[in-house]
Amino acid sequence: MRTRRFHPAAFTLIELLVVIFVIAVLIAITMPALRGARVSSQRMQSLSNLRQCAVTLETYVGVSGTYPFGTNALVCPTPGWCFGLQFEAWAIERHWNVFVQDIAPWREHYRVWLSPGADPERFEALWREEDPVGISNGAIPSYRYSTSFIASPRVWTQGYEPTASDVRAISPSEVAFPSNKVLLSDEETAYEQGDRATLSRRPVLFADSSAALRSDGDAASPVQNPLSSRPPKRFQDTPDGVQGRDFR
């Protein structure tokens, strides 16, 4: 008597193609959500970095009585390894960290100055190179310091003709609206997708040490700094300087 063998049903080619198509559709649907979640998480990390920067700047202000100001510094990335750095006054937006190195040593704090996704090599190379002078200008934070904090508010006041003497340190008492004036902003935003020219949600630190996500489109339009030839910058050239507001 012959017995009949039964084989489990196999997928046909069409069924297999349908399964692959469904999986592809599901991936296409979920990937944007996953990217969005990752970007959101990194924005939160950027805010955390800004809050740690706020602690450093609060300590600096408590010691000096003013916000960081200057045009040169002796930079010491590691103990006993120093080099001089000179720059124009307005370039402090990229070099504010040289003034807080006694409070926040570079090797222990540099990652806090970089937004998520930024390459840390520009700092880490400093303690591997015998002569770091050539790369020192590349070791800049992701977070830009507002140049409103290095000149008299009158510089950005309509009708006033400023002079070089108006470029000076600013004390906390001169900031009229600390919860509305940006002190640091995440200008690199390496984690963002696509065009970062005008972000809908940028991490910023206010002069009252609060950090928040704010839309670039809601920020006050910058005005020309008559002491500088560069185009006006958001948060840097706030109308009325530290007596003005970047957000209402």
GROMACS .gro file of C-alpha atoms in nm:
model
  248
    1MET     CA    1   0.000   0.000   0.000
    2ARG     CA    2   0.144   0.335  -0.103
    3THR     CA    3   0.158   0.624   0.148
    4ARG     CA    4   0.133   0.985   0.048
    5ARG     CA    5   0.383   1.230   0.188
    6PHE     CA    6   0.269   1.581   0.278
    7HIS     CA    7   0.507   1.875   0.244
    8PRO     CA    8   0.452   2.207   0.422
    9ALA     CA    9   0.322   2.475   0.191
   10ALA     CA   10   0.598   2.695   0.048
   11PHE     CA   11   0.582   3.064  -0.041
   12THR     CA   12   0.529   3.140  -0.400
   13LEU     CA   13   0.747   3.404  -0.562
   14ILE     CA   14   0.458   3.650  -0.566
   15GLU     CA   15   0.386   3.596  -0.196
   16LEU     CA   16   0.753   3.648  -0.114
   17LEU     CA   17   0.758   3.973  -0.312
   18VAL     CA   18   0.445   4.090  -0.129
   19VAL     CA   19   0.609   4.023   0.209
   20ILE     CA   20   0.922   4.214   0.104
   21PHE     CA   21   0.707   4.504  -0.016
   22VAL     CA   22   0.515   4.519   0.313
   23ILE     CA   23   0.840   4.516   0.513
   24ALA     CA   24   0.979   4.796   0.295
   25VAL     CA   25   0.665   5.004   0.350
   26LEU     CA   26   0.684   4.953   0.727
   27ILE     CA   27   1.049   5.058   0.728
   28ALA     CA   28   0.968   5.367   0.521
   29ILE     CA   29   0.692   5.458   0.769
   30THR     CA   30   0.896   5.403   1.086
   31MET     CA   31   1.233   5.550   0.980
   32PRO     CA   32   1.121   5.917   0.987
   33ALA     CA   33   0.971   5.861   1.332
   34LEU     CA   34   1.294   5.703   1.454
   35ARG     CA   35   1.501   5.988   1.310
   36GLY     CA   36   1.267   6.238   1.470
   37ALA     CA   37   1.302   6.066   1.808
   38ARG     CA   38   1.681   6.067   1.776
   39VAL     CA   39   1.691   6.437   1.686
   40SER     CA   40   1.456   6.517   1.973
   41SER     CA   41   1.680   6.326   2.215
   42GLN     CA   42   1.988   6.509   2.091
   43ARG     CA   43   1.816   6.845   2.128
   44MET     CA   44   1.753   6.754   2.491
   45GLN     CA   45   2.120   6.664   2.530
   46SER     CA   46   2.213   7.000   2.381
   47LEU     CA   47   1.993   7.173   2.638
   48SER     CA   48   2.167   6.974   2.910
   49ASN     CA   49   2.504   7.092   2.777
   50LEU     CA   50   2.385   7.452   2.785
   51ARG     CA   51   2.274   7.419   3.146
   52GLN     CA   52   2.621   7.294   3.238
   53CYS     CA   53   2.772   7.587   3.048
   54ALA     CA   54   2.544   7.813   3.253
   55VAL     CA   55   2.698   7.682   3.577
   56THR     CA   56   3.047   7.760   3.444
   57LEU     CA   57   2.948   8.112   3.333
   58GLU     CA   58   2.768   8.180   3.662
   59THR     CA   59   3.086   8.090   3.847
   60TYR     CA   60   3.293   8.314   3.619
   61VAL     CA   61   3.056   8.607   3.669
   62GLY     CA   62   3.057   8.548   4.044
   63VAL     CA   63   3.437   8.577   4.050
   64SER     CA   64   3.494   8.856   3.797
   65GLY     CA   65   3.171   9.055   3.833
   66THR     CA   66   3.128   9.066   3.453
   67TYR     CA   67   3.060   8.835   3.164
   68PRO     CA   68   3.362   8.699   2.969
   69PHE     CA   69   3.544   8.972   2.779
   70GLY     CA   70   3.883   9.012   2.615
   71THR     CA   71   4.088   8.984   2.298
   72ASN     CA   72   4.366   8.747   2.405
   73ALA     CA   73   4.434   8.467   2.647
   74LEU     CA   74   4.699   8.219   2.753
   75VAL     CA   75   4.532   7.889   2.669
   76CYS     CA   76   4.635   7.579   2.864
   77PRO     CA   77   4.461   7.267   2.726
   78THR     CA   78   4.659   7.056   2.973
   79PRO     CA   79   4.849   7.154   3.288
   80GLY     CA   80   5.186   7.302   3.196
   81TRP     CA   81   5.108   7.310   2.822
   82CYS     CA   82   5.002   7.658   2.716
   83PHE     CA   83   4.996   7.880   2.411
   84GLY     CA   84   4.882   8.236   2.339
   85LEU     CA   85   4.567   8.313   2.141
   86GLN     CA   86   4.476   8.658   2.005
   87PHE     CA   87   4.157   8.762   1.825
   88GLU     CA   88   3.942   9.068   1.759
   89ALA     CA   89   3.683   9.156   2.022
   90TRP     CA   90   3.383   9.032   1.821
   91ALA     CA   91   3.545   8.689   1.774
   92ILE     CA   92   3.479   8.613   2.140
   93GLU     CA   93   3.159   8.449   2.018
   94ARG     CA   94   3.382   8.157   1.910
   95HIS     CA   95   3.648   8.184   2.183
   96TRP     CA   96   3.453   8.249   2.504
   97ASN     CA   97   3.577   7.917   2.644
   98VAL     CA   98   3.936   8.045   2.674
   99PHE     CA   99   3.826   8.274   2.958
  100VAL     CA  100   3.669   7.999   3.171
  101GLN     CA  101   3.952   7.743   3.154
  102ASP     CA  102   4.044   7.793   3.520
  103ILE     CA  103   3.684   7.711   3.614
  104ALA     CA  104   3.624   7.448   3.347
  105PRO     CA  105   3.952   7.280   3.239
  106TRP     CA  106   3.938   7.188   2.871
  107ARG     CA  107   4.010   6.815   2.893
  108GLU     CA  108   3.733   6.761   3.146
  109HIS     CA  109   3.473   6.994   2.994
  110TYR     CA  110   3.523   7.018   2.617
  111ARG     CA  111   3.245   6.770   2.533
  112VAL     CA  112   2.994   6.995   2.709
  113TRP     CA  113   3.087   7.270   2.461
  114LEU     CA  114   3.000   7.052   2.160
  115SER     CA  115   2.647   6.987   2.042
  116PRO     CA  116   2.556   6.619   1.992
  117GLY     CA  117   2.704   6.482   1.671
  118ALA     CA  118   2.989   6.736   1.653
  119ASP     CA  119   3.336   6.593   1.595
  120PRO     CA  120   3.536   6.609   1.921
  121GLU     CA  121   3.863   6.570   1.726
  122ARG     CA  122   3.912   6.946   1.707
  123PHE     CA  123   3.966   6.950   2.084
  124GLU     CA  124   4.116   6.607   2.137
  125ALA     CA  125   4.394   6.683   1.887
  126LEU     CA  126   4.518   6.956   2.120
  127TRP     CA  127   4.656   6.712   2.375
  128ARG     CA  128   4.808   6.485   2.110
  129GLU     CA  129   4.996   6.746   1.907
  130GLU     CA  130   5.337   6.875   2.013
  131ASP     CA  131   5.256   7.221   1.878
  132PRO     CA  132   4.882   7.300   1.898
  133VAL     CA  133   4.908   7.664   1.784
  134GLY     CA  134   4.827   7.580   1.422
  135ILE     CA  135   4.498   7.411   1.510
  136SER     CA  136   4.388   7.625   1.803
  137ASN     CA  137   4.148   7.831   1.594
  138GLY     CA  138   3.964   7.512   1.501
  139ALA     CA  139   3.902   7.420   1.865
  140ILE     CA  140   3.587   7.626   1.904
  141PRO     CA  141   3.264   7.542   2.085
  142SER     CA  142   2.937   7.460   1.909
  143TYR     CA  143   2.769   7.713   2.135
  144ARG     CA  144   2.811   8.076   2.027
  145TYR     CA  145   2.846   8.352   2.283
  146SER     CA  146   2.639   8.662   2.217
  147THR     CA  147   2.857   8.962   2.136
  148SER     CA  148   2.586   9.180   2.291
  149PHE     CA  149   2.768   9.095   2.615
  150ILE     CA  150   3.095   9.262   2.512
  151ALA     CA  151   2.983   9.616   2.431
  152SER     CA  152   2.765   9.896   2.562
  153PRO     CA  153   2.395   9.852   2.479
  154ARG     CA  154   2.416  10.189   2.302
  155VAL     CA  155   2.614  10.028   2.019
  156TRP     CA  156   2.291   9.870   1.894
  157THR     CA  157   2.067  10.169   1.971
  158GLN     CA  158   1.931  10.361   1.676
  159GLY     CA  159   2.082  10.708   1.633
  160TYR     CA  160   2.381  10.656   1.864
  161GLU     CA  161   2.730  10.686   1.718
  162PRO     CA  162   2.949  10.442   1.913
  163THR     CA  163   3.324  10.455   1.958
  164ALA     CA  164   3.585  10.190   2.033
  165SER     CA  165   3.550  10.271   2.404
  166ASP     CA  166   3.199  10.125   2.394
  167VAL     CA  167   3.354   9.779   2.353
  168ARG     CA  168   3.383   9.665   2.713
  169ALA     CA  169   3.280   9.404   2.968
  170ILE     CA  170   2.913   9.386   3.068
  171SER     CA  171   2.790   9.333   3.423
  172PRO     CA  172   2.476   9.130   3.507
  173SER     CA  173   2.301   9.442   3.637
  174GLU     CA  174   2.303   9.588   3.284
  175VAL     CA  175   2.094   9.304   3.140
  176ALA     CA  176   1.740   9.441   3.136
  177PHE     CA  177   1.552   9.121   3.046
  178PRO     CA  178   1.768   8.822   3.146
  179SER     CA  179   1.494   8.568   3.070
  180ASN     CA  180   1.461   8.704   2.715
  181LYS     CA  181   1.824   8.777   2.620
  182VAL     CA  182   2.018   8.487   2.469
  183LEU     CA  183   2.368   8.433   2.611
  184LEU     CA  184   2.465   8.114   2.424
  185SER     CA  185   2.304   7.941   2.126
  186ASP     CA  186   2.366   7.607   1.957
  187GLU     CA  187   2.486   7.726   1.617
  188GLU     CA  188   2.634   7.397   1.499
  189THR     CA  189   2.333   7.168   1.560
  190ALA     CA  190   2.521   6.878   1.398
  191TYR     CA  191   2.228   6.646   1.475
  192GLU     CA  192   1.973   6.836   1.267
  193GLN     CA  193   1.859   6.707   0.928
  194GLY     CA  194   1.852   6.913   0.609
  195ASP     CA  195   1.878   7.292   0.600
  196ARG     CA  196   1.983   7.437   0.936
  197ALA     CA  197   1.977   7.800   0.826
  198THR     CA  198   1.658   7.875   1.016
  199LEU     CA  199   1.561   7.618   1.277
  200SER     CA  200   1.214   7.572   1.417
  201ARG     CA  201   1.358   7.458   1.754
  202ARG     CA  202   1.710   7.574   1.844
  203PRO     CA  203   1.860   7.515   2.191
  204VAL     CA  204   1.949   7.849   2.354
  205LEU     CA  205   2.071   7.963   2.695
  206PHE     CA  206   1.930   8.284   2.841
  207ALA     CA  207   2.109   8.526   3.072
  208ASP     CA  208   1.901   8.404   3.366
  209SER     CA  209   2.066   8.058   3.315
  210SER     CA  210   1.750   7.896   3.180
  211ALA     CA  211   1.780   7.683   2.865
  212ALA     CA  212   1.500   7.627   2.616
  213LEU     CA  213   1.413   7.540   2.257
  214ARG     CA  214   1.315   7.845   2.057
  215SER     CA  215   1.224   7.904   1.695
  216ASP     CA  216   1.463   8.119   1.495
  217GLY     CA  217   1.161   8.270   1.324
  218ASP     CA  218   1.039   8.409   1.656
  219ALA     CA  219   1.368   8.583   1.738
  220ALA     CA  220   1.412   8.959   1.712
  221SER     CA  221   1.559   9.074   1.382
  222PRO     CA  222   1.926   9.173   1.430
  223VAL     CA  223   2.052   9.523   1.359
  224GLN     CA  224   2.384   9.631   1.211
  225ASN     CA  225   2.671   9.672   1.453
  226PRO     CA  226   2.831  10.002   1.342
  227LEU     CA  227   3.165   9.895   1.490
  228SER     CA  228   3.182   9.580   1.279
  229SER     CA  229   3.171   9.521   0.905
  230ARG     CA  230   3.015   9.178   0.931
  231PRO     CA  231   2.644   9.134   0.850
  232PRO     CA  232   2.402   9.143   1.145
  233LYS     CA  233   2.368   8.812   1.328
  234ARG     CA  234   2.072   8.674   1.519
  235PHE     CA  235   2.129   8.681   1.900
  236GLN     CA  236   2.460   8.865   1.846
  237ASP     CA  237   2.329   9.200   1.728
  238THR     CA  238   2.014   9.232   1.933
  239PRO     CA  239   1.844   9.572   1.915
  240ASP     CA  240   1.957   9.768   2.226
  241GLY     CA  241   2.213   9.498   2.310
  242VAL     CA  242   2.179   9.351   2.658
  243GLN     CA  243   1.897   9.593   2.729
  244GLY     CA  244   1.696   9.438   2.447
  245ARG     CA  245   1.513   9.109   2.402
  246ASP     CA  246   1.575   8.824   2.163
  247PHE     CA  247   1.232   8.675   2.236
  248ARG     CA  248   0.914   8.823   2.374
   0.00000   0.00000   0.00000
